[in-house]
Each structure stands twice: as C-alpha cells, then as structure tokens.
CSV table of C-alpha atoms and ligand atoms in Angstrom, one decimal:
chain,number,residue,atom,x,y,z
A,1413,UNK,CA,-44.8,13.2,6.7
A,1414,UNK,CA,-44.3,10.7,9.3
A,1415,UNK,CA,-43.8,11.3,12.8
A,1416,UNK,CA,-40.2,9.8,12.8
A,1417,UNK,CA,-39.5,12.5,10.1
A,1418,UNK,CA,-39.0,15.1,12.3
A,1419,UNK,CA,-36.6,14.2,14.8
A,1420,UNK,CA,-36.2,15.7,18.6
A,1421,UNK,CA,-33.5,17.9,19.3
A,1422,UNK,CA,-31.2,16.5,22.4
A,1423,UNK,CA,-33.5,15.4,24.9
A,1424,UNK,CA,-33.4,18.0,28.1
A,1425,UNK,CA,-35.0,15.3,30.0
A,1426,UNK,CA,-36.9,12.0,30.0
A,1427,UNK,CA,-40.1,11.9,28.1
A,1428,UNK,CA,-43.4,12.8,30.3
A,1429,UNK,CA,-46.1,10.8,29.7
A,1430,UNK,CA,-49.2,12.9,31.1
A,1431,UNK,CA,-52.8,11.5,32.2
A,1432,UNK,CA,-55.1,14.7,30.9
A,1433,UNK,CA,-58.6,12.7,33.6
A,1434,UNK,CA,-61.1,13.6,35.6
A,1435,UNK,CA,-63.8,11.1,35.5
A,1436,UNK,CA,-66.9,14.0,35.3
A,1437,UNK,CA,-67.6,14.3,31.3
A,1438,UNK,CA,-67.0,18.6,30.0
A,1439,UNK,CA,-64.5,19.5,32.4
A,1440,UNK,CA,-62.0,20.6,29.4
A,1441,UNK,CA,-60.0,17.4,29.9
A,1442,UNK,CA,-60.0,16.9,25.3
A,1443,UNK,CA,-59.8,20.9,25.5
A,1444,UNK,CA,-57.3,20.5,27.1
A,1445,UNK,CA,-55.4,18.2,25.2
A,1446,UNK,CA,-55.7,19.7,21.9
A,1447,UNK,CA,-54.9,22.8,23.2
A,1448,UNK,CA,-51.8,22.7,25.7
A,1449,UNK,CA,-50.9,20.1,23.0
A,1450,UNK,CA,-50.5,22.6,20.4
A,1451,UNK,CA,-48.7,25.6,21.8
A,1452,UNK,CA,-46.1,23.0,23.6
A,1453,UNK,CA,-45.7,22.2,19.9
A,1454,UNK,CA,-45.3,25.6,19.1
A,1455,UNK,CA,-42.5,26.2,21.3
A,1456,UNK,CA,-40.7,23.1,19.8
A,1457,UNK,CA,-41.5,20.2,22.0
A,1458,UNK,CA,-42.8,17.4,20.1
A,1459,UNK,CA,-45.9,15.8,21.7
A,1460,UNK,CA,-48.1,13.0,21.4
A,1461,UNK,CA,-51.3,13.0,22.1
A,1462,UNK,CA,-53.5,9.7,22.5
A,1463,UNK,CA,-57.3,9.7,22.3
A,1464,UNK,CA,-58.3,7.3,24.7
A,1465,UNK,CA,-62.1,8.5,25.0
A,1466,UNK,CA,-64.5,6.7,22.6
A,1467,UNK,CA,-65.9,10.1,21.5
A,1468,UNK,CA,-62.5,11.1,19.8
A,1469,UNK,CA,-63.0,14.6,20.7
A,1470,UNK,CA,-59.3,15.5,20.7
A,1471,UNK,CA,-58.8,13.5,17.0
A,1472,UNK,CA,-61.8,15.8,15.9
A,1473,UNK,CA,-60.4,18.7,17.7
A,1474,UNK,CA,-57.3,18.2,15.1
A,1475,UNK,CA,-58.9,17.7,12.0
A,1476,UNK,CA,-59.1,14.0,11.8
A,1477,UNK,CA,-62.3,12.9,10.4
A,1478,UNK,CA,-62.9,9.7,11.7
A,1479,UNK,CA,-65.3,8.6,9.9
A,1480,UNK,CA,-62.8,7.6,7.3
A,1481,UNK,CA,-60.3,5.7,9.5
A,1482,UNK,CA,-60.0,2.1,9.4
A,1483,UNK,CA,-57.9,1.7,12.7
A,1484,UNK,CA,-57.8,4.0,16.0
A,1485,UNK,CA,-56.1,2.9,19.3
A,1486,UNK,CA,-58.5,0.4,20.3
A,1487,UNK,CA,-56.6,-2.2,17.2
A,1488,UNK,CA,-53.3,-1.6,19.5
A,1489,UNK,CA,-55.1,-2.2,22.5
A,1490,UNK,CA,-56.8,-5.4,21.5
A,1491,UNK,CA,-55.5,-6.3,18.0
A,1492,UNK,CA,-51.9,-6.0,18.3
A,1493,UNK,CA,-52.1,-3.4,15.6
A,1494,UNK,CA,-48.7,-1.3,15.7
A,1495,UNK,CA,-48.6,1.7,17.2
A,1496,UNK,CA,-46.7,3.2,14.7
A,1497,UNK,CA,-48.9,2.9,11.7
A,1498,UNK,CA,-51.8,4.6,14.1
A,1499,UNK,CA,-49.6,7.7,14.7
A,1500,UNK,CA,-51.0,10.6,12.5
A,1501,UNK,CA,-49.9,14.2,12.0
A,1502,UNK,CA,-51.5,17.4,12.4
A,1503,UNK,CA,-51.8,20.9,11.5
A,1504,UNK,CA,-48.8,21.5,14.5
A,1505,UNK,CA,-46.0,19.8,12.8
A,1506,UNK,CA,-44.2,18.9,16.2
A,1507,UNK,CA,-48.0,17.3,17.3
A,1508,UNK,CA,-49.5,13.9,16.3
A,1509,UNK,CA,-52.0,12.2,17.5
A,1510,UNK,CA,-53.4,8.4,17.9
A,1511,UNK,CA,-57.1,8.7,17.0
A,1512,UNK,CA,-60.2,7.3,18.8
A,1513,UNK,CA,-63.6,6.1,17.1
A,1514,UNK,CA,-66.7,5.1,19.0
A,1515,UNK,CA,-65.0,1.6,18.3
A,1516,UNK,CA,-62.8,2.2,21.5
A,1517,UNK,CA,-65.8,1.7,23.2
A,1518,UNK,CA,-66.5,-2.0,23.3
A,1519,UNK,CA,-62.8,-2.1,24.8
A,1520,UNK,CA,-63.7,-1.5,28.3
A,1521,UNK,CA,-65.6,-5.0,28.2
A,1522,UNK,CA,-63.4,-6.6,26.0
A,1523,UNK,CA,-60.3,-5.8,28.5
A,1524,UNK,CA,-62.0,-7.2,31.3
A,1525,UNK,CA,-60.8,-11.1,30.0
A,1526,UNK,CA,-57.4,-10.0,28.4
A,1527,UNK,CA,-53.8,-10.9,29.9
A,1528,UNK,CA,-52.5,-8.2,31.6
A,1529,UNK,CA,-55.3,-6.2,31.0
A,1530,UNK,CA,-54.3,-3.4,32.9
A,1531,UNK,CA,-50.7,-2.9,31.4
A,1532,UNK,CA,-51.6,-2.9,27.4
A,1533,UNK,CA,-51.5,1.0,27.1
A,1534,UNK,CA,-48.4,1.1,29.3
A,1535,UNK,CA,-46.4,-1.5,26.6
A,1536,UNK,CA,-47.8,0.5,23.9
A,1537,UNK,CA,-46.8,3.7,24.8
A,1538,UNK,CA,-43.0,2.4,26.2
A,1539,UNK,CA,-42.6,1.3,22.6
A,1540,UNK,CA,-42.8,5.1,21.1
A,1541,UNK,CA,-42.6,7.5,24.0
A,1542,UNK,CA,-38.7,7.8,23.3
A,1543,UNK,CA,-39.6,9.9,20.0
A,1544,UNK,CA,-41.7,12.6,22.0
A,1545,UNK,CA,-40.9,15.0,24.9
A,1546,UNK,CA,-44.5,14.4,26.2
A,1547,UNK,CA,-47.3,11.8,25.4
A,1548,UNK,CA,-50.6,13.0,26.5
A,1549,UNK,CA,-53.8,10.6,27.0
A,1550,UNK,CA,-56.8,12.1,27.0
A,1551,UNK,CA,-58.8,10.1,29.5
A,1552,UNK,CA,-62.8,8.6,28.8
A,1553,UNK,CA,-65.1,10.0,31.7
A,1554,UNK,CA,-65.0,7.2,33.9
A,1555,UNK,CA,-63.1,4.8,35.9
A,1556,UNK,CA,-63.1,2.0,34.0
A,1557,UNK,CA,-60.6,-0.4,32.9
A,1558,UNK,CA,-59.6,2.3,30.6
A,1559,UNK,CA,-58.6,4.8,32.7
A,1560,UNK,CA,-57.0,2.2,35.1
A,1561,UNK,CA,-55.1,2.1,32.1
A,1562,UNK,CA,-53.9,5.7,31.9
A,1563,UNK,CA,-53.5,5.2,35.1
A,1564,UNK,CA,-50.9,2.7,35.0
A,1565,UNK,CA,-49.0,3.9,31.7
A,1566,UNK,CA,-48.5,7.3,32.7
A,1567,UNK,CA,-45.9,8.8,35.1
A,1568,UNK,CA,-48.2,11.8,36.2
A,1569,UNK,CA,-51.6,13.5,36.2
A,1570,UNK,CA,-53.3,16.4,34.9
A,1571,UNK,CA,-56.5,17.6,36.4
A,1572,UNK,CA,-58.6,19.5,35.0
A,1573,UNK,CA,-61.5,20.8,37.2
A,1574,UNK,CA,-64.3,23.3,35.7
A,1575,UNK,CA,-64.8,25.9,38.0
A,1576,UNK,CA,-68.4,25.5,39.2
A,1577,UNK,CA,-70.4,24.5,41.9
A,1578,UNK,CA,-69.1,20.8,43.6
A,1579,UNK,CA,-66.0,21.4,41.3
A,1580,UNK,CA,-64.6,18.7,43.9
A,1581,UNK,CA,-67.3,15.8,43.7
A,1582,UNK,CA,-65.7,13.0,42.5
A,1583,UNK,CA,-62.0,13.9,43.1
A,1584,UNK,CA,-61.2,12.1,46.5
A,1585,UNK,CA,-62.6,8.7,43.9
A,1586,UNK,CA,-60.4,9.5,41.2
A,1587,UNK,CA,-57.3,9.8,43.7
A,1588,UNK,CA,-58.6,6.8,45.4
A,1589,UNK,CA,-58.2,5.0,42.2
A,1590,UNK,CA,-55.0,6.8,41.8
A,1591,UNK,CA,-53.9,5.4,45.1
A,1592,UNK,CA,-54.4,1.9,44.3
A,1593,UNK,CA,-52.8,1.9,41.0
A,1594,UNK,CA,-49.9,4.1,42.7
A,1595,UNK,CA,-49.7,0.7,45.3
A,1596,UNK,CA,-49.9,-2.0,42.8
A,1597,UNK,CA,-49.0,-1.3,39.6
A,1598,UNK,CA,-47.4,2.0,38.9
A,1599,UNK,CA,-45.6,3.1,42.2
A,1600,UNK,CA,-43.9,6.4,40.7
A,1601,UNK,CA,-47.4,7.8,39.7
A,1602,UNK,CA,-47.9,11.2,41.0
A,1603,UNK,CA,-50.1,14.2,40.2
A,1604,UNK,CA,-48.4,16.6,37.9
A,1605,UNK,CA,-50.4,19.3,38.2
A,1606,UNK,CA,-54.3,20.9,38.4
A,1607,UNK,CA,-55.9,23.0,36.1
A,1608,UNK,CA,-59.0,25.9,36.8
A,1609,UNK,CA,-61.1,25.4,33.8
A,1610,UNK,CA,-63.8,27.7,32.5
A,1611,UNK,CA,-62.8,30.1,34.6
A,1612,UNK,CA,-65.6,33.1,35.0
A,1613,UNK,CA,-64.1,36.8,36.3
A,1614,UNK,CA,-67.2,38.1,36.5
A,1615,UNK,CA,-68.8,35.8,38.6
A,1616,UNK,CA,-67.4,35.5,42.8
A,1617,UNK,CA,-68.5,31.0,42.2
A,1618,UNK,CA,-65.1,31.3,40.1
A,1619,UNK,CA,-63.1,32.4,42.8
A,1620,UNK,CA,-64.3,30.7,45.2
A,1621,UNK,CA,-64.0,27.8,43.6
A,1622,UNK,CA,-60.7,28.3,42.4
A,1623,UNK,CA,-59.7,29.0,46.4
A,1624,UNK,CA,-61.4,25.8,47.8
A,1625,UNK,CA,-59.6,23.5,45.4
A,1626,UNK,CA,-55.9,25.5,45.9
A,1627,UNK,CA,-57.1,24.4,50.1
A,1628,UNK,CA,-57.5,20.8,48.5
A,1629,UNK,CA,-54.3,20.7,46.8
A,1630,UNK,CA,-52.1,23.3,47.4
A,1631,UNK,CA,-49.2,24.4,45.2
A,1632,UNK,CA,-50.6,21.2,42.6
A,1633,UNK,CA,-52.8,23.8,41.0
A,1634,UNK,CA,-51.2,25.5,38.4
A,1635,UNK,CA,-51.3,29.6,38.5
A,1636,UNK,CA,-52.4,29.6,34.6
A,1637,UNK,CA,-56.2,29.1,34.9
A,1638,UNK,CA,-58.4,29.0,31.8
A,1639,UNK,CA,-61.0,31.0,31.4
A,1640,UNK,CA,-64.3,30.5,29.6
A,1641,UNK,CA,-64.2,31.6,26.0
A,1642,UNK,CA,-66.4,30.8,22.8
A,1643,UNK,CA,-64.1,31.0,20.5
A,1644,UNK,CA,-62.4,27.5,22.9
A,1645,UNK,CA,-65.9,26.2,22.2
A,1646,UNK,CA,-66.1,27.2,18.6
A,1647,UNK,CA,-62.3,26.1,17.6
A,1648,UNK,CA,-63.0,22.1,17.8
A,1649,UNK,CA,-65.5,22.6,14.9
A,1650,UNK,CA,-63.4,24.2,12.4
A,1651,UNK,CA,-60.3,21.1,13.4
A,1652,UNK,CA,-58.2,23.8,14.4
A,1653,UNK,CA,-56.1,24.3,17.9
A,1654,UNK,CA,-57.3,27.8,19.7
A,1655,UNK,CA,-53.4,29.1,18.8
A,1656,UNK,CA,-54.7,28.7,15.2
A,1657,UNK,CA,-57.9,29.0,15.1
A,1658,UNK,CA,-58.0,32.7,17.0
A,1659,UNK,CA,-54.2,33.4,18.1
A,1660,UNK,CA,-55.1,36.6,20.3
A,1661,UNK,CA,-57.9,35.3,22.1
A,1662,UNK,CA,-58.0,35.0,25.8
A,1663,UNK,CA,-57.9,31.0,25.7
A,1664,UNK,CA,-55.1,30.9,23.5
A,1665,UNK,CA,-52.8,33.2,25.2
A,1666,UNK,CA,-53.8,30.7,28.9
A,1667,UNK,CA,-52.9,28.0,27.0
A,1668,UNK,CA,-49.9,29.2,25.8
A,1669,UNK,CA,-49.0,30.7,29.2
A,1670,UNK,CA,-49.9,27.1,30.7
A,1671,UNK,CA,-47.5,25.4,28.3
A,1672,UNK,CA,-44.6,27.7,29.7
A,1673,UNK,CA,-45.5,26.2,33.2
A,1674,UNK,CA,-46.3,23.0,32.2
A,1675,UNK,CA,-42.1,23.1,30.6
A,1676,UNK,CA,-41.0,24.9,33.6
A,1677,UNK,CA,-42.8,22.0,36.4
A,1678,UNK,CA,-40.1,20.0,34.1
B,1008,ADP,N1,-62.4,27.3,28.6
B,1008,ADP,C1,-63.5,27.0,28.0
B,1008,ADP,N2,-64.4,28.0,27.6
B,1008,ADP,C2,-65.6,27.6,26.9
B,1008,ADP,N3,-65.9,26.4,26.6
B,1008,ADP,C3,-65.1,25.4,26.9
B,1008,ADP,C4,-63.8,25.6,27.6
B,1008,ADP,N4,-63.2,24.4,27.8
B,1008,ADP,C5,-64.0,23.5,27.3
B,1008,ADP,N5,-65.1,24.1,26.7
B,1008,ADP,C6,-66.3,23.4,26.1
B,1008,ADP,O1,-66.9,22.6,27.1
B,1008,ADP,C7,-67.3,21.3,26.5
B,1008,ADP,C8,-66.6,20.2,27.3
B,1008,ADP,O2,-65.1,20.3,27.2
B,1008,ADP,P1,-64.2,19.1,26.9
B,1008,ADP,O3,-62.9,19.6,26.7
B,1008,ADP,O4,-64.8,18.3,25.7
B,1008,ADP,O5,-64.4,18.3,28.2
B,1008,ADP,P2,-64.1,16.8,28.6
B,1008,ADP,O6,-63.1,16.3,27.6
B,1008,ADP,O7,-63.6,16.8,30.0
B,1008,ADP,O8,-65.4,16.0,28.5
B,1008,ADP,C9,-66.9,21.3,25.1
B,1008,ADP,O9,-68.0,21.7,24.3
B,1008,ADP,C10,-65.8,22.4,25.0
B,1008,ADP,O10,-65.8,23.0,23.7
B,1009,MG,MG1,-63.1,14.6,26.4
C-alpha cells in the first residue's frame, strides 16, 4: 500500500514538522521516533517519520532491513531522487517512514559544496508534508550540515535529554545553533517541547536531574517522562514499535501518554 492510499481525515490543523535532536548519541532521540511515532499512529494521525541519522536506527526500529534497499534519503538529498518513491510503510498503517543507510553518511561532506545546501531537506519535505499531520526527523548526533538541515526544515523541536549526570552538556550549543538558524534561515523555529528519557524511580540522580532541566526550561518539558525499560531496548530488534512489541509495558503506556500531550501542545 502506498502512503497516498490512505488519506487524512479533515486536517484539525497545519501539518507539524518535528526535529526529534540532541547532538549527544543514546539519548532516545530514534527511541523516540519510532515510538511516539507509533501510538500517534494509533490514535489516527498519520505521521512521517524521516531517518536522517546514517545508522538508520529508526528504519531498523520499523522493520526495514536496509540491507536490501537501493535508495534512502540521502538520493533525495543529493540525487534528486523523489521523495515519494522513498516513502515506505510500516507495521502502523497511519506511519511511514523514509529510510537511512550508512550511505547518508558521505552527505555531510558532500553538502558542504551544494546550492543551497542548507534548504534541501526543507524543499523535500514542503513537497509531501501536506499528506501527514506530523513529519518527524530523527536527527544524526551532531551538528553538522545535517542537522543544520533539520534545523531549517522543521517548524519545532523535540529534545530528548537522558536523565543522567551533565544531562545539560551540550544543550546551550544545540540552542546556539538553534539561534542562528532561528536568525537566518528559519525565523518561526521554536522548541516544541522536552522529553526526560531513561527515567530511573529508584534512583534520587533521576529526580534531580529531571528538576534541574524543568529550572532550564520550564513548562517546555513535557510532564510524560520515559522511564528506563528493557523491553524499549529489546523492541528495536524484533522491528517492532514498544505498542506492539509489549503493549502493557511501562514504556509503552509513556509513550502513548506522551502522544496524548504531544496532540494536546497542538
Ligand atoms: N527508555 C529507555 N529505556 C531503556 N533503554 C532505552 C530507552 N530509550 C532508549 N534506550 C536504549 O538506549 C540506546 C540509545 O537510544 P537511541 O534512541 O538509539 O538514542 P539516540 O537516537 O539518541 O542515539 C538504545 O540502545 C535504546 O534501545
Ligand atoms: Mg538515533
């Protein structure tokens, strides 16, 4: 089935297209993705999810062996492949996603002496987003021309941060980089909301942490937090979403109670 198949029902809004970044690498930014993606599916808003990190971790975390693909997004990035025929569906009828192979990689130097390098994702993505209440880009873990990138095509951001010691290293840089896309490029960028990852409730660290980064950004961080669970861990391996993979888990019901405040932020 092909993602114009199934149709949106009348749009309640304009479509959001959502940044998942944080430049630190395991912070649940491709958990994320998969995940949030998935139960916003669920409850009937179609999504699009974009792999924009050259490990492909949320096109693995659907299913999609990659191994057998001939094209990912880096051939609509640099090869004026069609979006369309990267689009792919998964196991979440309302969810499809634009896969990433270790071939994305090379694009970060490859940018660097294209036109407009910072605006290709942004074209690409105006030229489906209509179809989707949300597109979703899961970020690479850097700041590279890549995430300026992200950066410019979407309209807001999602940050996850892992709750752990120096949960905050690096953020003031990521929303420097924010800044100067925000004045140059993309002056309606803003950050949509941020997220409490492997949340422990046994350890004190947890809270803590999750009280020193509400001081940082106040009512940004959303009041779902996510807390650690194997089963999160174990889900990417069998392709499957956590809401499929173990429905009742603790992970799956935060996701699906972040999904409900993800729709109600609008
Ligand atoms: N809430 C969680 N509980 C347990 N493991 C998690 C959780 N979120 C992510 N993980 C695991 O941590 C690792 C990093 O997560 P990932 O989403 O890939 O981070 P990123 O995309 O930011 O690099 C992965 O192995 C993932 O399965
Ligand atoms: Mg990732």
């Amino acid at each position: 089935m092909s993602y114009k198949d199934v149709k949106r029902g009348l749009p309640d809004r304009d479509t959001r297209v959502i940044a998942i970044i944080n430049q630190k690498g395991g912070v649940g930014k491709s958990t994320t993705s998969v995940n949030l993606s998935a139960a916003l599916g669920e409850s009937n808003k179609k999504v699009l999810v974009i792999d924009f990190d050259p490990q492909g971790n949320s096109s693995s975390g659907y299913g999609i062996e990659k191994e057998g693909l001939e094209n990912d997004i880096y051939d609509a990035l640099l090869n004026n492949y069609p979006i369309e025929d990267l689009i792919l569906p998964t196991c979440e009828p309302k969810v499809f996603v634009v896969p990433a192979t270790i071939q994305l990689a090379g694009a970060e130097i490859e940018l660097v002496s294209a036109m407009a390098r910072e605006s290709i994702l942004k074209g690409i993505i105006d030229s489906v987003k209509d179809e989707f209440d949300y597109v979703f880009i899961d970020c690479p873990p850097s700041l590279g021309l890549l995430t300026i990138n992200a950066l410019v095509a979407a309209d807001s951001l999602l940050i996850p941060i892992q709750c752990e010691f120096y949960a905050l290293e690096g953020v003031t840089k990521l929303l420097e980089s924010m800044k100067m896309v925000k004045g140059r490029l993309n002056p309606k960028l803003e950050v949509f909301g941020v997220l409490m990852t492997m949340y422990d409730s046994r350890t004190t660290l947890s809270k803590q942490v999750v009280e020193e980064v509400e001081g940082y950004f106040g009512k940004a961080v959303f009041k779902t937090v996510i807390p650690r669970s194997v089963k999160l861990s174990e889900a990417p391996s069998h392709g499957l979403p956590i809401t499929m993979y173990s429905r009742t888990n603790k992970g799956s019901l935060a996701y699906i109670k972040l999904a409900k405040e993800v729709v109600r932020r609008g």
